[in-house]
Short mmCIF file of C-alpha atoms in Angstrom, two decimals:
data_model
loop_
_atom_site.label_atom_id
_atom_site.label_comp_id
_atom_site.label_asym_id
_atom_site.label_seq_id
_atom_site.Cartn_x
_atom_site.Cartn_y
_atom_site.Cartn_z
CA MET A 1 174.63 11.09 61.70
CA THR A 2 178.00 11.62 60.93
CA LEU A 3 180.53 10.96 63.90
CA ALA A 4 181.47 15.01 63.71
CA SER A 5 178.18 15.77 64.33
CA LEU A 6 177.84 13.45 66.99
CA LEU A 7 180.30 14.66 68.82
CA ARG A 8 179.54 17.67 68.32
CA PHE A 9 175.70 17.02 69.90
CA ILE A 10 177.20 15.05 72.67
CA ILE A 11 179.66 17.87 73.35
CA THR A 12 176.63 21.01 73.34
CA SER A 13 174.36 18.83 75.37
CA VAL A 14 176.63 17.91 78.17
CA TYR A 15 178.22 21.64 78.65
CA GLY A 16 174.80 22.81 77.42
CA ALA A 17 172.92 20.95 80.49
CA ALA A 18 175.93 21.52 82.66
CA LEU A 19 175.63 25.06 82.11
CA LEU A 20 172.14 25.24 82.07
CA VAL A 21 172.02 23.74 85.85
CA LEU A 22 174.67 26.62 86.73
CA TYR A 23 172.69 29.37 85.66
CA THR A 24 169.23 28.58 87.23
CA TYR A 25 171.92 28.21 90.25
CA VAL A 26 172.80 31.77 90.45
CA VAL A 27 169.73 33.10 89.09
CA ILE A 28 167.95 31.45 92.74
CA ILE A 29 171.39 32.66 94.97
CA ILE A 30 170.44 36.85 93.63
CA ILE A 31 167.30 36.17 94.37
CA ALA A 32 167.86 34.24 97.83
CA HIS A 33 170.76 36.52 98.56
CA LYS A 34 168.83 39.99 97.52
CA LYS A 35 168.32 41.35 101.11
CA SER A 36 171.27 40.78 102.85
CA GLU A 37 173.61 42.12 99.15
CA SER A 38 172.20 45.20 98.24
CA SER A 39 173.27 45.44 94.65
CA PHE A 40 171.71 42.30 93.91
CA ARG A 41 168.31 44.82 94.15
CA SER A 42 169.69 46.30 91.49
CA SER A 43 168.68 46.96 87.93
CA PHE A 44 171.61 44.69 86.27
CA TYR A 45 170.72 42.47 87.60
CA LYS A 46 166.87 42.50 87.85
CA LEU A 47 167.73 42.24 84.07
CA PHE A 48 170.24 39.69 84.11
CA ILE A 49 167.16 37.92 86.22
CA VAL A 50 164.58 38.67 82.59
CA GLY A 51 167.79 37.12 80.59
CA PHE A 52 167.84 34.33 82.51
CA PHE A 53 163.68 32.87 81.62
CA MET A 54 164.52 34.53 77.67
CA ASN A 55 167.52 32.18 77.28
CA MET A 56 166.81 29.27 79.14
CA MET A 57 163.14 30.05 76.29
CA THR A 58 165.55 30.26 74.07
CA TYR A 59 168.32 27.36 74.15
CA PHE A 60 165.23 24.38 74.42
CA ASN A 61 163.39 25.92 71.53
CA SER A 62 166.23 26.05 69.82
CA LEU A 63 166.48 22.00 69.97
CA ILE A 64 163.77 21.70 67.92
CA SER A 65 164.53 24.29 65.25
CA LEU A 66 168.28 23.68 65.46
CA ARG A 67 169.97 21.29 67.34
CA LEU A 68 168.45 18.42 66.61
CA PRO A 69 167.45 19.24 62.89
CA GLN A 70 170.92 19.49 62.53
CA SER A 71 171.85 16.37 64.63
CA ASN A 72 170.43 13.83 62.54
CA GLY A 73 171.07 12.59 59.44
CA ILE A 74 168.82 10.67 56.46
CA ASN A 75 168.65 7.67 58.57
CA GLU A 76 168.73 8.12 61.80
CA THR A 77 166.20 7.86 64.73
CA LEU A 78 164.03 11.74 64.26
CA SER A 79 164.68 10.85 60.10
CA ASN A 80 161.14 10.16 59.41
CA PHE A 81 159.92 13.18 61.83
CA PHE A 82 161.43 15.94 60.12
CA LEU A 83 161.19 14.20 56.50
CA THR A 84 157.27 14.06 57.64
CA HIS A 85 157.35 17.64 57.75
CA ASN A 86 158.00 19.22 54.84
CA GLU A 87 157.38 21.21 51.91
CA HIS A 88 154.37 19.47 50.54
CA ASN A 89 152.91 17.62 53.42
CA MET A 90 149.80 19.99 54.56
CA GLU A 91 148.53 17.66 56.93
CA VAL A 92 151.28 18.01 59.92
CA ILE A 93 149.70 18.52 63.04
CA PHE A 94 153.32 20.01 64.75
CA PRO A 95 153.19 23.40 65.12
CA VAL A 96 157.12 23.80 63.43
CA LYS A 97 156.43 27.38 62.27
CA VAL A 98 156.04 28.40 66.02
CA PHE A 99 159.45 27.25 67.12
CA HIS A 100 160.80 28.64 63.50
CA PHE A 101 159.56 32.27 64.74
CA LEU A 102 160.56 31.95 68.09
CA HIS A 103 164.05 30.91 66.71
CA TYR A 104 163.88 34.39 64.92
CA TYR A 105 162.23 36.42 67.54
CA PHE A 106 164.80 35.54 70.63
CA ALA A 107 167.77 35.98 68.23
CA TYR A 108 166.03 39.50 68.00
CA ALA A 109 165.73 39.44 71.80
CA GLN A 110 169.06 38.59 72.90
CA TYR A 111 170.69 41.61 70.82
CA ILE A 112 167.91 43.97 72.08
CA TYR A 113 169.04 42.42 75.96
CA ASN A 114 172.14 42.88 75.42
CA PHE A 115 171.35 46.61 74.15
CA PHE A 116 169.93 47.47 77.66
CA ILE A 117 172.61 45.90 79.77
CA SER A 118 175.00 47.90 78.02
CA LEU A 119 172.69 51.01 78.56
CA ASN A 120 172.43 49.84 81.63
CA ARG A 121 176.58 50.33 82.35
CA PHE A 122 177.08 53.65 80.15
CA SER A 123 173.77 55.39 82.24
CA LEU A 124 175.56 53.95 85.30
CA ILE A 125 179.42 55.16 84.59
CA THR A 126 178.26 58.84 83.42
CA ASN A 127 175.59 59.50 86.12
CA PRO A 128 175.49 57.12 88.66
CA ILE A 129 173.46 59.00 90.93
CA LYS A 130 170.60 59.00 88.60
CA SER A 131 171.31 55.89 87.00
CA GLU A 132 169.20 53.38 89.61
CA LEU A 133 166.59 56.24 90.13
CA PHE A 134 166.24 55.98 86.49
CA TRP A 135 166.15 52.38 85.87
CA ARG A 136 164.26 51.69 89.04
CA LYS A 137 161.47 53.97 87.42
CA ARG A 138 161.04 52.93 83.59
CA PHE A 139 162.10 48.85 84.34
CA TRP A 140 159.20 47.31 82.79
CA TRP A 141 159.54 49.20 79.91
CA PHE A 142 162.56 47.64 78.73
CA VAL A 143 161.48 44.44 79.74
CA PHE A 144 158.38 44.80 77.75
CA ALA A 145 160.59 46.50 75.22
CA ILE A 146 163.22 43.76 74.98
CA PHE A 147 159.81 40.90 74.66
CA ALA A 148 157.87 43.38 72.60
CA ILE A 149 159.55 45.11 69.73
CA PRO A 150 160.38 41.33 68.42
CA TRP A 151 157.20 39.97 66.77
CA ALA A 152 157.95 43.80 64.73
CA PHE A 153 160.36 42.00 62.65
CA ALA A 154 160.22 37.88 62.98
CA VAL A 155 156.28 38.21 62.11
CA PRO A 156 156.85 37.55 58.40
CA ILE A 157 157.75 33.90 59.39
CA LEU A 158 154.41 33.49 60.79
CA VAL A 159 152.67 34.14 57.51
CA GLY A 160 154.40 31.88 55.77
CA ARG A 161 154.65 27.43 56.63
CA SER A 162 157.55 26.61 57.68
CA TYR A 163 158.98 22.71 57.11
CA TYR A 164 162.19 20.67 57.45
CA VAL A 165 165.17 20.10 54.91
CA TYR A 166 167.20 17.60 54.06
CA HIS A 167 170.70 18.46 52.97
CA SER A 168 172.47 16.13 51.58
CA HIS A 169 176.02 16.88 51.24
CA GLY A 170 176.33 17.51 54.63
CA ASP A 171 173.68 14.69 55.92
CA TYR A 172 171.67 17.08 58.11
CA PHE A 173 168.49 19.03 58.27
CA PHE A 174 167.19 22.26 58.54
CA LEU A 175 164.30 24.64 58.40
CA ASP A 176 163.53 26.65 56.21
CA THR A 177 160.04 28.35 55.18
CA THR A 178 157.70 29.48 52.11
CA ILE A 179 158.00 32.92 53.04
CA LYS A 180 161.90 33.47 51.10
CA ARG A 181 164.94 33.40 53.34
CA SER A 182 166.63 36.10 51.63
CA LEU A 183 163.53 38.87 53.08
CA ILE A 184 164.26 37.05 56.57
CA TYR A 185 167.76 37.06 56.48
CA THR A 186 166.82 41.36 54.46
CA ILE A 187 165.35 42.23 57.91
CA LEU A 188 167.43 39.89 59.99
CA ALA A 189 170.92 41.27 59.42
CA PRO A 190 170.97 44.68 58.98
CA THR A 191 169.16 45.14 62.21
CA LEU A 192 171.30 42.82 64.01
CA SER A 193 174.04 45.28 62.65
CA VAL A 194 172.41 48.34 63.65
CA ILE A 195 171.81 47.31 67.69
CA THR A 196 175.35 45.90 66.91
CA ALA A 197 177.01 49.77 66.21
CA MET A 198 175.07 50.93 68.56
CA ASN A 199 176.38 48.93 71.43
CA SER A 200 179.55 49.76 70.32
CA PHE A 201 179.44 52.92 70.60
CA LEU A 202 177.87 53.01 74.02
CA ASN A 203 180.44 50.56 74.86
CA PHE A 204 183.44 53.03 73.35
CA MET A 205 181.65 55.40 75.30
CA SER A 206 182.00 53.65 78.98
CA VAL A 207 185.48 52.62 78.29
CA ARG A 208 185.82 56.74 77.38
CA LYS A 209 184.77 57.46 80.52
CA VAL A 210 186.19 55.21 82.91
CA ILE A 211 189.92 56.25 81.37
CA ILE A 212 188.30 59.93 82.29
CA LEU A 213 187.56 58.66 85.50
CA LYS A 214 190.91 56.93 86.24
CA LEU A 215 193.29 60.14 84.97
CA SER A 216 191.06 61.90 87.26
CA GLY A 217 191.26 60.01 90.39
CA GLY A 218 188.32 59.18 90.72
CA ARG A 219 186.33 55.71 91.48
CA VAL A 220 184.77 53.84 88.40
CA PRO A 221 181.21 52.70 89.74
CA GLU A 222 180.85 48.59 88.93
CA LYS A 223 183.33 48.14 86.20
CA ASN A 224 183.91 44.52 87.01
CA LEU A 225 179.75 44.51 84.94
CA LEU A 226 181.03 46.70 82.42
CA GLN A 227 183.95 44.23 81.30
CA MET A 228 181.17 41.67 81.27
CA SER A 229 179.07 43.72 79.06
CA PHE A 230 181.89 43.42 77.03
CA VAL A 231 182.70 40.35 76.91
CA ILE A 232 179.10 39.84 76.31
CA PHE A 233 179.16 42.38 73.39
CA PHE A 234 182.11 40.22 71.41
CA ILE A 235 180.11 37.47 71.33
CA ASP A 236 177.40 39.31 69.17
CA ILE A 237 180.12 40.86 67.41
CA PHE A 238 181.11 37.43 65.98
CA LEU A 239 177.17 36.28 65.30
CA VAL A 240 176.64 39.29 63.06
CA ILE A 241 179.17 38.34 60.99
CA LEU A 242 178.03 35.07 60.71
CA THR A 243 174.69 35.98 60.08
CA LEU A 244 175.65 38.97 57.54
CA ILE A 245 178.26 35.85 55.64
CA LYS A 246 175.30 34.18 55.52
CA ALA A 247 172.72 36.78 54.19
CA ILE A 248 175.03 37.84 51.91
CA ILE A 249 174.99 34.05 50.59
CA ILE A 250 171.97 33.91 50.25
CA ALA A 251 170.69 37.24 48.94
CA CYS A 252 172.70 36.44 46.53
CA GLY A 253 171.52 33.06 45.55
CA LEU A 254 174.72 30.89 46.66
CA SER A 255 173.29 28.81 48.40
CA PHE A 256 174.35 25.25 47.99
CA LYS A 257 175.49 26.11 44.03
CA SER A 258 178.49 25.66 44.92
CA GLU A 259 181.53 23.84 46.34
CA SER A 260 182.35 26.90 47.51
CA THR A 261 179.41 28.76 49.24
CA ASP A 262 178.25 24.84 50.48
CA GLU A 263 181.61 24.85 52.45
CA ILE A 264 180.93 27.92 53.88
CA LEU A 265 177.96 27.26 54.47
CA SER A 266 178.61 24.11 55.99
CA TRP A 267 181.46 25.97 58.97
CA ILE A 268 178.41 28.80 59.27
CA VAL A 269 176.18 25.11 60.87
CA ILE A 270 178.94 24.36 63.66
CA LEU A 271 180.35 28.10 63.78
CA ILE A 272 176.36 29.00 65.03
CA PRO A 273 175.26 26.60 67.77
CA PHE A 274 178.64 27.14 69.70
CA ALA A 275 178.26 31.29 69.20
CA SER A 276 174.86 31.11 70.18
CA ASP A 277 175.33 28.50 72.76
CA ALA A 278 177.81 31.40 73.75
CA LEU A 279 175.18 34.49 74.28
CA THR A 280 173.41 32.26 75.67
CA LEU A 281 174.98 30.07 78.32
CA THR A 282 177.65 31.76 79.34
CA GLN A 283 176.30 35.00 81.50
CA PRO A 284 176.22 32.74 84.58
CA LEU A 285 180.04 32.07 84.02
CA LEU A 286 180.54 35.65 83.26
CA LEU A 287 179.35 37.09 86.16
CA LEU A 288 181.01 34.18 88.80
CA PHE A 289 184.26 35.18 87.09
CA PHE A 290 183.57 39.17 86.69
CA SER A 291 181.97 39.67 90.56
CA LYS A 292 183.39 38.49 93.26
CA THR A 293 179.74 39.46 95.49
CA VAL A 294 178.46 36.34 93.24
CA ARG A 295 181.08 34.24 93.64
CA ARG A 296 181.30 34.79 97.88
CA CYS A 297 177.32 33.90 98.28
CA CYS A 298 177.30 30.82 95.87
CA ILE A 299 180.04 29.00 97.35
CA TRP A 300 178.42 29.77 100.71
CA PRO A 301 176.27 27.33 100.84
CA PHE A 302 179.03 24.03 100.28
CA PRO A 303 180.83 23.69 103.27
CA CYS A 304 183.74 22.07 101.30
CA LEU A 305 183.93 25.12 100.13
CA LYS A 306 184.73 26.66 103.31
CA SER A 307 188.69 26.99 103.21
CA LEU A 308 188.17 29.18 100.36
CA ARG A 309 185.49 31.98 102.16
CA SER A 310 188.22 33.75 103.17
CA HIS A 311 190.15 33.88 99.90
CA ARG A 312 190.99 37.19 98.23
CA LEU A 313 189.16 36.92 95.59
CA ILE A 314 186.40 35.33 97.26
CA ALA A 315 185.88 37.20 100.84
CA ARG A 316 183.99 40.60 101.33
CA ASN A 317 186.00 43.70 100.57
CA SER A 318 185.97 46.67 103.70
CA VAL A 319 185.48 49.24 101.31
CA LEU A 320 182.68 52.09 101.63
CA VAL A 321 180.65 53.13 98.11
CA VAL A 322 178.00 55.35 97.92
CA ARG A 323 174.78 53.62 96.64
CA PRO A 324 172.55 55.73 94.93
CA PHE A 325 169.65 55.40 97.51
CA GLY A 326 170.97 56.19 100.92
CA ALA A 327 174.24 56.18 103.11
CA PRO A 328 177.63 54.27 102.55
CA THR A 329 177.78 50.82 102.48
CA ILE A 330 180.30 47.78 102.44
CA THR A 331 180.50 45.85 99.55
CA GLY A 332 182.37 42.57 97.89
#
């Protein structure tokens, strides 16, 4: 393992563990305060909790499919495991193929999930009265779509056989399959691009509606959560760009054929884990940043933070807003 690989693994492991704990804590707080905070009963926060379980599975699966292989060289502790699970060994028991399948499955699931987050914000801004009713009636259908649709795109990997390959130039391992990688990326890159384009449209229309509401003196419902979805959207775009570049290199058969393409792939190998972590683990940070209600509820159990409860960035606002299902309530 090179010094750069070791540092990358240590850094990603440290902040990964911290964000996993924070993510879990924020979800526990949301569930615990559902009765006292009416906003936590909305479809957005239900989607957030669904996203928590999806992102947890994504992260732990990536340890086997991405992080550990990329962090181990030919002389490292796990190299024997990766070398044993090679293209020619037909007797391995460890289900590498399943983890390889899940690697791409969760990539599709995350983008579909983020699309529904954007759709949720768009529907609330354009039609705040009927939006929540619409989402409550169809919520489990949306959840089903998040986890069912990716099967259609990722299932080709289950047809083939997956194995680890050693990349001598970078001194790391990566997962490959007997199914052509060009086929995988021919499906992956356009699909993620289309979903991102749809996200772009929804976010553009949401911003347009926000501007119209502001100019007319109207109130923008939960604008802070729209801003959160915007940040996630830009992370989506960055990952799509990396995927498209990798897809073009693979489709043109240029992988490991020249120093320039090898250098590009090396940078993609470095950037993808960080970009993937941003997509998978930053949602609790974004929610804490954009939601005063979540901040207030999260610091409440800590006596040492009692002095912050009255801070303007934490304290509840005495502002009356009309919720979709009843009388005015106080929000924060």
